[in-house]
XYZ file of N, CA, C and O in Angstrom:
576
model
N 9.469 -33.549 1.998
C 9.661 -32.109 2.037
C 10.421 -31.769 3.309
O 10.108 -32.268 4.376
N 11.439 -30.915 3.211
C 12.234 -30.523 4.371
C 11.397 -29.704 5.342
O 10.458 -29.021 4.946
N 11.773 -29.756 6.637
C 11.048 -29.016 7.659
C 11.086 -27.522 7.367
O 10.082 -26.832 7.508
N 12.245 -26.986 6.915
C 12.321 -25.548 6.626
C 11.381 -25.175 5.497
O 10.790 -24.104 5.497
N 11.191 -26.071 4.531
C 10.247 -25.812 3.440
C 8.827 -25.785 3.975
O 8.026 -24.932 3.586
N 8.496 -26.696 4.877
C 7.165 -26.728 5.480
C 6.904 -25.444 6.250
O 5.841 -24.831 6.127
N 7.872 -25.016 7.039
C 7.718 -23.782 7.817
C 7.546 -22.590 6.881
O 6.656 -21.766 7.060
N 8.377 -22.520 5.870
C 8.292 -21.398 4.931
C 6.971 -21.414 4.174
O 6.369 -20.373 3.945
N 6.533 -22.607 3.792
C 5.248 -22.714 3.104
C 4.127 -22.241 4.026
O 3.237 -21.511 3.606
N 4.190 -22.646 5.286
C 3.178 -22.207 6.256
C 3.172 -20.706 6.430
O 2.112 -20.082 6.484
N 4.354 -20.106 6.505
C 4.424 -18.650 6.634
C 3.843 -17.964 5.407
O 3.118 -16.978 5.516
N 4.153 -18.477 4.234
C 3.615 -17.904 3.001
C 2.093 -17.997 2.996
O 1.403 -17.048 2.610
N 1.559 -19.132 3.442
C 0.107 -19.307 3.503
C -0.525 -18.315 4.477
O -1.570 -17.736 4.196
N 0.110 -18.123 5.644
C -0.417 -17.167 6.623
C -0.414 -15.764 6.071
O -1.360 -15.009 6.247
N 0.657 -15.391 5.378
C 0.726 -14.053 4.792
C -0.359 -13.853 3.757
O -1.004 -12.813 3.713
N -0.544 -14.840 2.918
C -1.562 -14.728 1.889
C -2.945 -14.646 2.518
O -3.769 -13.851 2.099
N -3.195 -15.440 3.535
C -4.494 -15.397 4.205
C -4.727 -14.026 4.811
O -5.816 -13.473 4.720
N -3.696 -13.457 5.407
C -3.811 -12.119 5.984
C -4.093 -11.086 4.912
O -4.957 -10.234 5.058
N -3.384 -11.167 3.794
C -3.591 -10.219 2.698
C -4.979 -10.396 2.100
O -5.663 -9.422 1.795
N -5.438 -11.649 1.948
C -6.761 -11.901 1.388
C -7.855 -11.402 2.316
O -8.830 -10.823 1.873
N -7.694 -11.607 3.622
C -8.688 -11.137 4.579
C -8.756 -9.623 4.561
O -9.834 -9.037 4.586
N -7.620 -8.979 4.497
C -7.579 -7.524 4.438
C -8.246 -7.021 3.172
O -9.007 -6.073 3.181
N -7.981 -7.695 2.057
C -8.540 -7.275 0.777
C -10.052 -7.447 0.762
O -10.766 -6.597 0.244
N -10.554 -8.549 1.335
C -11.986 -8.778 1.290
C -12.736 -7.868 2.253
O -13.911 -7.616 2.065
N -12.068 -7.331 3.253
C -12.722 -6.469 4.231
C -12.809 -5.032 3.755
O -13.535 -4.238 4.324
N -12.099 -4.683 2.682
C -12.068 -3.309 2.215
C -12.587 -3.228 0.794
O -12.718 -4.222 0.101
N -12.844 -2.005 0.341
C -13.307 -1.790 -1.018
C -12.255 -2.263 -2.003
O -11.064 -2.182 -1.731
N -12.668 -2.755 -3.176
C -11.692 -3.228 -4.153
C -10.819 -2.097 -4.656
O -11.265 -0.967 -4.816
N -9.565 -2.423 -4.896
C -8.572 -1.475 -5.380
C -8.733 -1.348 -6.888
O -8.760 -2.348 -7.586
N -8.835 -0.114 -7.440
C -9.008 0.016 -8.876
C -7.794 -0.469 -9.664
O -7.921 -0.888 -10.785
N -6.606 -0.404 -9.096
C -5.405 -0.899 -9.771
C -5.247 -2.376 -9.442
O -5.476 -2.790 -8.310
N -4.856 -3.192 -10.410
C -4.687 -4.614 -10.098
C -3.567 -4.820 -9.102
O -2.487 -4.263 -9.242
N -3.848 -5.604 -8.068
C -2.857 -5.877 -7.041
C -2.021 -7.079 -7.451
O -2.543 -8.033 -8.013
N -0.716 -7.067 -7.169
C 0.121 -8.178 -7.567
C -0.096 -9.441 -6.751
O 0.325 -10.499 -7.147
N -0.762 -9.362 -5.619
C -1.019 -10.533 -4.779
C -2.387 -11.088 -5.136
O -3.332 -10.346 -5.332
N -2.490 -12.417 -5.233
C -3.768 -13.045 -5.551
C -4.817 -12.593 -4.550
O -4.573 -12.588 -3.356
N -6.004 -12.235 -5.023
C -7.014 -11.649 -4.163
C -8.168 -12.594 -3.845
O -9.064 -12.224 -3.137
N -8.192 -13.808 -4.384
C -9.268 -14.734 -4.072
C -8.897 -15.548 -2.851
O -7.748 -15.567 -2.442
N -9.879 -16.232 -2.287
C -9.631 -16.960 -1.050
C -9.381 -18.429 -1.316
O -9.762 -18.960 -2.339
N -8.749 -19.105 -0.362
C -8.567 -20.542 -0.441
C -7.109 -20.945 -0.523
O -6.229 -20.131 -0.714
N -6.888 -22.252 -0.404
C -5.518 -22.749 -0.400
C -4.879 -22.705 -1.775
O -3.668 -22.700 -1.893
N -5.664 -22.696 -2.837
C -5.090 -22.596 -4.179
C -4.296 -21.298 -4.311
O -3.268 -21.261 -4.979
N -4.740 -20.247 -3.672
C -4.027 -18.977 -3.722
C -2.678 -19.073 -3.029
O -1.717 -18.477 -3.478
N -2.623 -19.808 -1.942
C -1.348 -19.974 -1.247
C -0.355 -20.668 -2.171
O 0.814 -20.276 -2.254
N -0.812 -21.681 -2.877
C 0.060 -22.380 -3.817
C 0.504 -21.480 -4.954
O 1.673 -21.501 -5.351
N -0.407 -20.693 -5.463
C -0.075 -19.757 -6.537
C 0.937 -18.734 -6.061
O 1.923 -18.445 -6.750
N 0.708 -18.197 -4.880
C 1.629 -17.208 -4.326
C 2.987 -17.850 -4.058
O 4.028 -17.275 -4.376
N 2.976 -19.047 -3.489
C 4.233 -19.738 -3.218
C 5.021 -19.920 -4.513
O 6.221 -19.632 -4.569
N 4.363 -20.380 -5.569
C 5.050 -20.582 -6.856
C 5.601 -19.266 -7.402
O 6.687 -19.237 -7.968
N 4.840 -18.186 -7.240
C 5.310 -16.896 -7.739
C 6.498 -16.396 -6.929
O 7.439 -15.827 -7.472
N 6.471 -16.620 -5.626
C 7.583 -16.180 -4.775
C 8.815 -17.066 -4.974
O 9.938 -16.613 -4.794
N 8.612 -18.321 -5.319
C 9.719 -19.262 -5.529
C 10.328 -18.996 -6.908
O 10.138 -19.752 -7.849
N 11.080 -17.928 -7.029
C 11.559 -17.461 -8.333
C 12.531 -18.415 -9.003
O 12.628 -18.423 -10.228
N 13.244 -19.236 -8.244
C 14.158 -20.185 -8.874
C 13.519 -21.574 -9.039
O 14.180 -22.516 -9.467
N 12.236 -21.686 -8.676
C 11.452 -22.918 -8.881
C 12.085 -24.167 -8.277
O 12.010 -25.246 -8.856
N 12.670 -24.019 -7.065
C 13.277 -25.188 -6.431
C 12.362 -25.834 -5.382
O 12.757 -26.754 -4.692
N 11.141 -25.349 -5.260
C 10.194 -25.950 -4.322
C 10.316 -25.458 -2.900
O 9.634 -25.945 -2.014
N 11.205 -24.502 -2.646
C 11.311 -23.910 -1.315
C 11.589 -22.420 -1.478
O 12.039 -21.964 -2.534
N 11.303 -21.687 -0.431
C 11.542 -20.245 -0.460
C 12.815 -19.925 0.306
O 12.940 -20.266 1.480
N 13.736 -19.289 -0.371
C 14.942 -18.820 0.313
C 14.572 -17.586 1.126
O 13.484 -17.014 0.956
N 15.466 -17.161 1.969
C 15.235 -15.932 2.727
C 15.011 -14.748 1.802
O 14.148 -13.896 2.047
N 15.781 -14.687 0.713
C 15.644 -13.585 -0.240
C 14.290 -13.628 -0.946
O 13.638 -12.593 -1.131
N 13.845 -14.826 -1.342
C 12.547 -14.963 -2.009
C 11.410 -14.601 -1.055
O 10.476 -13.889 -1.435
N 11.515 -15.091 0.174
C 10.484 -14.763 1.153
C 10.458 -13.264 1.426
O 9.399 -12.649 1.474
N 11.643 -12.652 1.575
C 11.724 -11.211 1.822
C 11.103 -10.405 0.701
O 10.386 -9.426 0.943
N 11.370 -10.804 -0.542
C 10.795 -10.096 -1.688
C 9.273 -10.223 -1.689
O 8.562 -9.244 -1.938
N 8.770 -11.422 -1.394
C 7.322 -11.618 -1.323
C 6.696 -10.826 -0.192
O 5.631 -10.222 -0.354
N 7.353 -10.826 0.946
C 6.862 -10.072 2.106
C 6.797 -8.580 1.780
O 5.818 -7.912 2.091
N 7.841 -8.056 1.137
C 7.840 -6.629 0.756
C 6.716 -6.327 -0.223
O 6.091 -5.276 -0.152
N 6.421 -7.267 -1.101
C 5.315 -7.093 -2.051
C 3.984 -6.978 -1.311
O 3.172 -6.089 -1.594
N 3.758 -7.869 -0.358
C 2.522 -7.829 0.440
C 2.435 -6.511 1.205
O 1.378 -5.873 1.247
N 3.534 -6.098 1.806
C 3.540 -4.846 2.559
C 3.246 -3.654 1.656
O 2.521 -2.729 2.031
N 3.803 -3.652 0.446
C 3.567 -2.548 -0.493
C 2.094 -2.490 -0.894
O 1.502 -1.395 -0.962
N 1.492 -3.645 -1.134
C 0.071 -3.690 -1.490
C -0.771 -3.156 -0.334
O -1.684 -2.348 -0.537
N -0.466 -3.586 0.878
C -1.219 -3.117 2.043
C -1.027 -1.624 2.277
O -1.980 -0.922 2.617
N 0.187 -1.130 2.094
C 0.452 0.295 2.256
C -0.336 1.103 1.237
O -0.972 2.104 1.581
N -0.324 0.669 0.001
C -1.062 1.372 -1.047
C -2.557 1.364 -0.747
O -3.239 2.378 -0.888
N -3.074 0.226 -0.289
C -4.502 0.135 0.053
C -4.829 1.093 1.208
O -5.855 1.784 1.174
N -3.960 1.140 2.215
C -4.192 2.044 3.339
C -4.158 3.503 2.895
O -4.957 4.323 3.356
N -3.223 3.830 2.000
C -3.168 5.197 1.471
C -4.440 5.535 0.700
O -4.989 6.639 0.834
N -4.918 4.599 -0.114
C -6.168 4.836 -0.869
C -7.342 5.040 0.084
O -8.176 5.921 -0.130
N -7.418 4.224 1.123
C -8.498 4.365 2.100
C -8.434 5.714 2.797
O -9.457 6.376 2.989
N -7.224 6.127 3.194
C -7.073 7.409 3.872
C -7.420 8.557 2.932
O -8.093 9.509 3.332
N -6.964 8.469 1.687
C -7.274 9.503 0.694
C -8.788 9.631 0.528
O -9.333 10.732 0.562
N -9.467 8.496 0.372
C -10.924 8.510 0.201
C -11.615 9.096 1.428
O -12.591 9.843 1.304
N -11.119 8.786 2.615
C -11.719 9.308 3.844
C -11.557 10.821 3.951
O -12.429 11.510 4.478
N -10.465 11.350 3.458
C -10.216 12.797 3.541
C -10.871 13.566 2.398
O -11.000 14.783 2.460
N -11.303 12.873 1.350
C -11.970 13.502 0.211
C -13.446 13.702 0.562
O -14.315 12.946 0.149
N -13.732 14.743 1.328
C -15.062 14.969 1.888
C -16.143 15.108 0.824
O -17.264 14.624 1.003
N -15.842 15.764 -0.290
C -16.858 15.952 -1.329
C -16.879 14.824 -2.359
O -17.628 14.860 -3.324
N -16.050 13.804 -2.150
C -16.014 12.590 -2.973
C -15.825 12.884 -4.467
O -16.374 12.200 -5.318
N -14.976 13.870 -4.788
C -14.730 14.200 -6.194
C -13.428 13.599 -6.722
O -13.025 13.869 -7.844
N -12.744 12.794 -5.902
C -11.524 12.134 -6.344
C -10.265 12.960 -6.199
O -9.193 12.532 -6.627
N -10.395 14.138 -5.607
C -9.238 14.998 -5.353
C -9.385 15.649 -3.983
O -10.472 15.678 -3.413
N -8.271 16.166 -3.491
C -8.297 16.920 -2.239
C -8.106 18.390 -2.576
O -7.127 18.760 -3.216
N -9.064 19.221 -2.143
C -8.917 20.661 -2.354
C -8.175 21.271 -1.174
O -7.735 20.558 -0.265
N -8.015 22.576 -1.177
C -7.234 23.252 -0.144
C -7.797 23.001 1.263
O -7.041 22.746 2.200
N -9.117 23.058 1.409
C -9.726 22.841 2.729
C -9.483 21.409 3.209
O -9.200 21.182 4.393
N -9.600 20.451 2.302
C -9.362 19.051 2.668
C -7.879 18.827 2.976
O -7.536 18.076 3.893
N -7.011 19.482 2.237
C -5.569 19.392 2.468
C -5.227 19.832 3.891
O -4.454 19.179 4.586
N -5.806 20.940 4.315
C -5.501 21.479 5.643
C -5.969 20.559 6.774
O -5.485 20.674 7.897
N -6.890 19.642 6.484
C -7.393 18.704 7.493
C -6.587 17.407 7.558
O -6.836 16.569 8.421
N -5.619 17.221 6.656
C -4.795 16.011 6.678
C -3.978 15.954 7.962
O -3.422 16.972 8.397
N -3.889 14.787 8.566
C -3.156 14.625 9.826
C -1.707 15.093 9.713
O -1.207 15.791 10.594
N -1.028 14.706 8.627
C 0.377 15.102 8.464
C 0.531 16.617 8.357
O 1.489 17.189 8.878
N -0.409 17.265 7.704
C -0.354 18.723 7.551
C -0.651 19.385 8.891
O 0.042 20.325 9.303
N -1.662 18.889 9.598
C -1.994 19.463 10.916
C -0.839 19.295 11.896
O -0.519 20.206 12.663
N -0.192 18.130 11.877
C 0.934 17.897 12.786
C 2.118 18.800 12.468
O 2.839 19.211 13.370
N 2.312 19.095 11.190
C 3.426 19.964 10.803
C 3.138 21.421 11.163
O 4.064 22.223 11.309
N 1.863 21.760 11.300
C 1.487 23.117 11.700
C 1.975 24.173 10.728
O 1.881 24.003 9.506
N 2.535 25.246 11.270
C 3.007 26.354 10.442
C 4.152 25.944 9.527
O 4.396 26.582 8.500
N 4.856 24.869 9.866
C 5.975 24.405 9.048
C 5.522 23.575 7.843
O 6.346 23.217 6.997
N 4.223 23.279 7.753
C 3.718 22.462 6.645
C 3.853 23.215 5.325
O 3.533 24.396 5.240
N 4.306 22.531 4.289
C 4.365 23.171 2.976
C 2.953 23.427 2.448
O 2.002 22.753 2.847
N 2.813 24.373 1.567
C 1.504 24.647 0.980
C 1.112 23.501 0.056
O 1.970 22.743 -0.416
N -0.158 23.404 -0.228
C -0.641 22.357 -1.115
C 0.008 22.480 -2.493
O 0.300 21.475 -3.144
N 0.280 23.705 -2.932
C 0.882 23.934 -4.254
C 2.219 23.199 -4.401
O 2.609 22.838 -5.511
N 2.888 22.951 -3.291
C 4.164 22.226 -3.321
C 3.992 20.837 -3.942
O 4.895 20.345 -4.622
N 2.852 20.220 -3.750
C 2.602 18.858 -4.206
C 1.663 18.790 -5.408
O 1.456 17.726 -5.973
N 1.110 19.911 -5.812
C 0.146 19.989 -6.915
C 0.897 20.059 -8.242
O 1.054 21.118 -8.840
N 1.344 18.899 -8.729
C 2.201 18.828 -9.920
C 1.532 19.378 -11.170
O 2.193 20.014 -11.993
N 0.232 19.171 -11.325
C -0.442 19.648 -12.532
C -1.057 21.040 -12.365
O -1.721 21.546 -13.256
N -0.840 21.636 -11.217
C -1.272 23.015 -10.911
C -2.778 23.255 -11.114
O -3.194 24.317 -11.553
N -3.584 22.261 -10.747
C -5.036 22.417 -10.870
C -5.700 22.758 -9.539
O -6.903 22.642 -9.389
N -4.897 23.128 -8.565
C -5.365 23.547 -7.235
C -6.065 22.443 -6.456
O -6.957 22.693 -5.638
N -5.665 21.214 -6.718
C -6.158 20.065 -5.958
C -5.122 18.954 -6.092
O -4.251 19.007 -6.947
N -5.236 17.991 -5.208
C -4.316 16.860 -5.243
C -5.067 15.604 -5.659
O -6.062 15.241 -5.030
N -4.576 14.937 -6.701
C -5.113 13.620 -7.037
C -4.353 12.594 -6.188
O -3.483 12.951 -5.385
N -4.679 11.321 -6.357
C -4.076 10.303 -5.501
C -2.561 10.253 -5.647
O -1.839 10.144 -4.655
N -2.055 10.337 -6.864
C -0.613 10.276 -7.089
C 0.091 11.445 -6.388
O 1.131 11.264 -5.748
N -0.476 12.613 -6.468
C 0.116 13.773 -5.791
C 0.039 13.607 -4.271
O 0.956 13.996 -3.543
N -1.050 13.018 -3.807
C -1.210 12.741 -2.377
C -0.120 11.794 -1.880
O 0.450 11.997 -0.809
N 0.185 10.768 -2.666
C 1.244 9.823 -2.286
C 2.574 10.571 -2.176
O 3.359 10.333 -1.249
N 2.831 11.497 -3.091
C 4.042 12.316 -3.014
C 4.083 13.147 -1.744
O 5.128 13.271 -1.098
N 2.943 13.693 -1.358
C 2.846 14.470 -0.118
C 3.165 13.600 1.081
O 3.970 13.973 1.940
N 2.558 12.414 1.142
C 2.785 11.512 2.274
C 4.258 11.104 2.326
O 4.870 11.105 3.399
N 4.830 10.798 1.176
C 6.246 10.398 1.132
C 7.141 11.514 1.652
O 8.095 11.270 2.394
N 6.822 12.745 1.297
C 7.639 13.879 1.732
C 7.462 14.202 3.212
O 8.436 14.435 3.927
N 6.214 14.200 3.672
C 5.964 14.621 5.055
C 6.165 13.506 6.080
O 6.341 13.795 7.262
N 6.108 12.266 5.653
C 6.259 11.161 6.605
C 7.701 10.704 6.760
O 7.975 9.819 7.562
N 8.622 11.300 6.013
C 10.037 10.918 6.137
C 10.524 11.215 7.540
O 10.242 12.285 8.084
N 11.268 10.273 8.109
C 11.838 10.550 9.442
C 12.838 11.702 9.342
O 13.589 11.808 8.377
N 12.807 12.543 10.325
C 13.742 13.678 10.366
C 15.119 13.179 10.804
O 15.214 12.397 11.730
N 16.194 13.661 10.132
C 17.539 13.209 10.511
C 17.951 13.690 11.884
O 17.487 14.578 12.453
């Protein structure tokens, strides 16, 4: 096995271990995650095979980048779910107007913050998780 393959395999294993440790430390995600969630070296092999899209036994920069972005997306989604759950004070699965006003992004925007209705796609006067993700995407964009 080439040295670059060994290094890439090691990096893939470290990433998977990090993702697995993060997953086991938090509540399970109701949506199936694309990254293997069990522990052990078998998962590293499974992840490596999945990332090795051309099946040549090594990860190209493009394959590694795609796998890395996948791990980051899973972690971002998990963090958003955790934050949403933490802000849902009455634990009803939605954010009402009072909970909306306590969101960090809304508080930081102050008077310039859009109303909750801006993100309430189904007009039920609360935000579900999907609407919350839209809010975060809109308010967290870097200003030009």
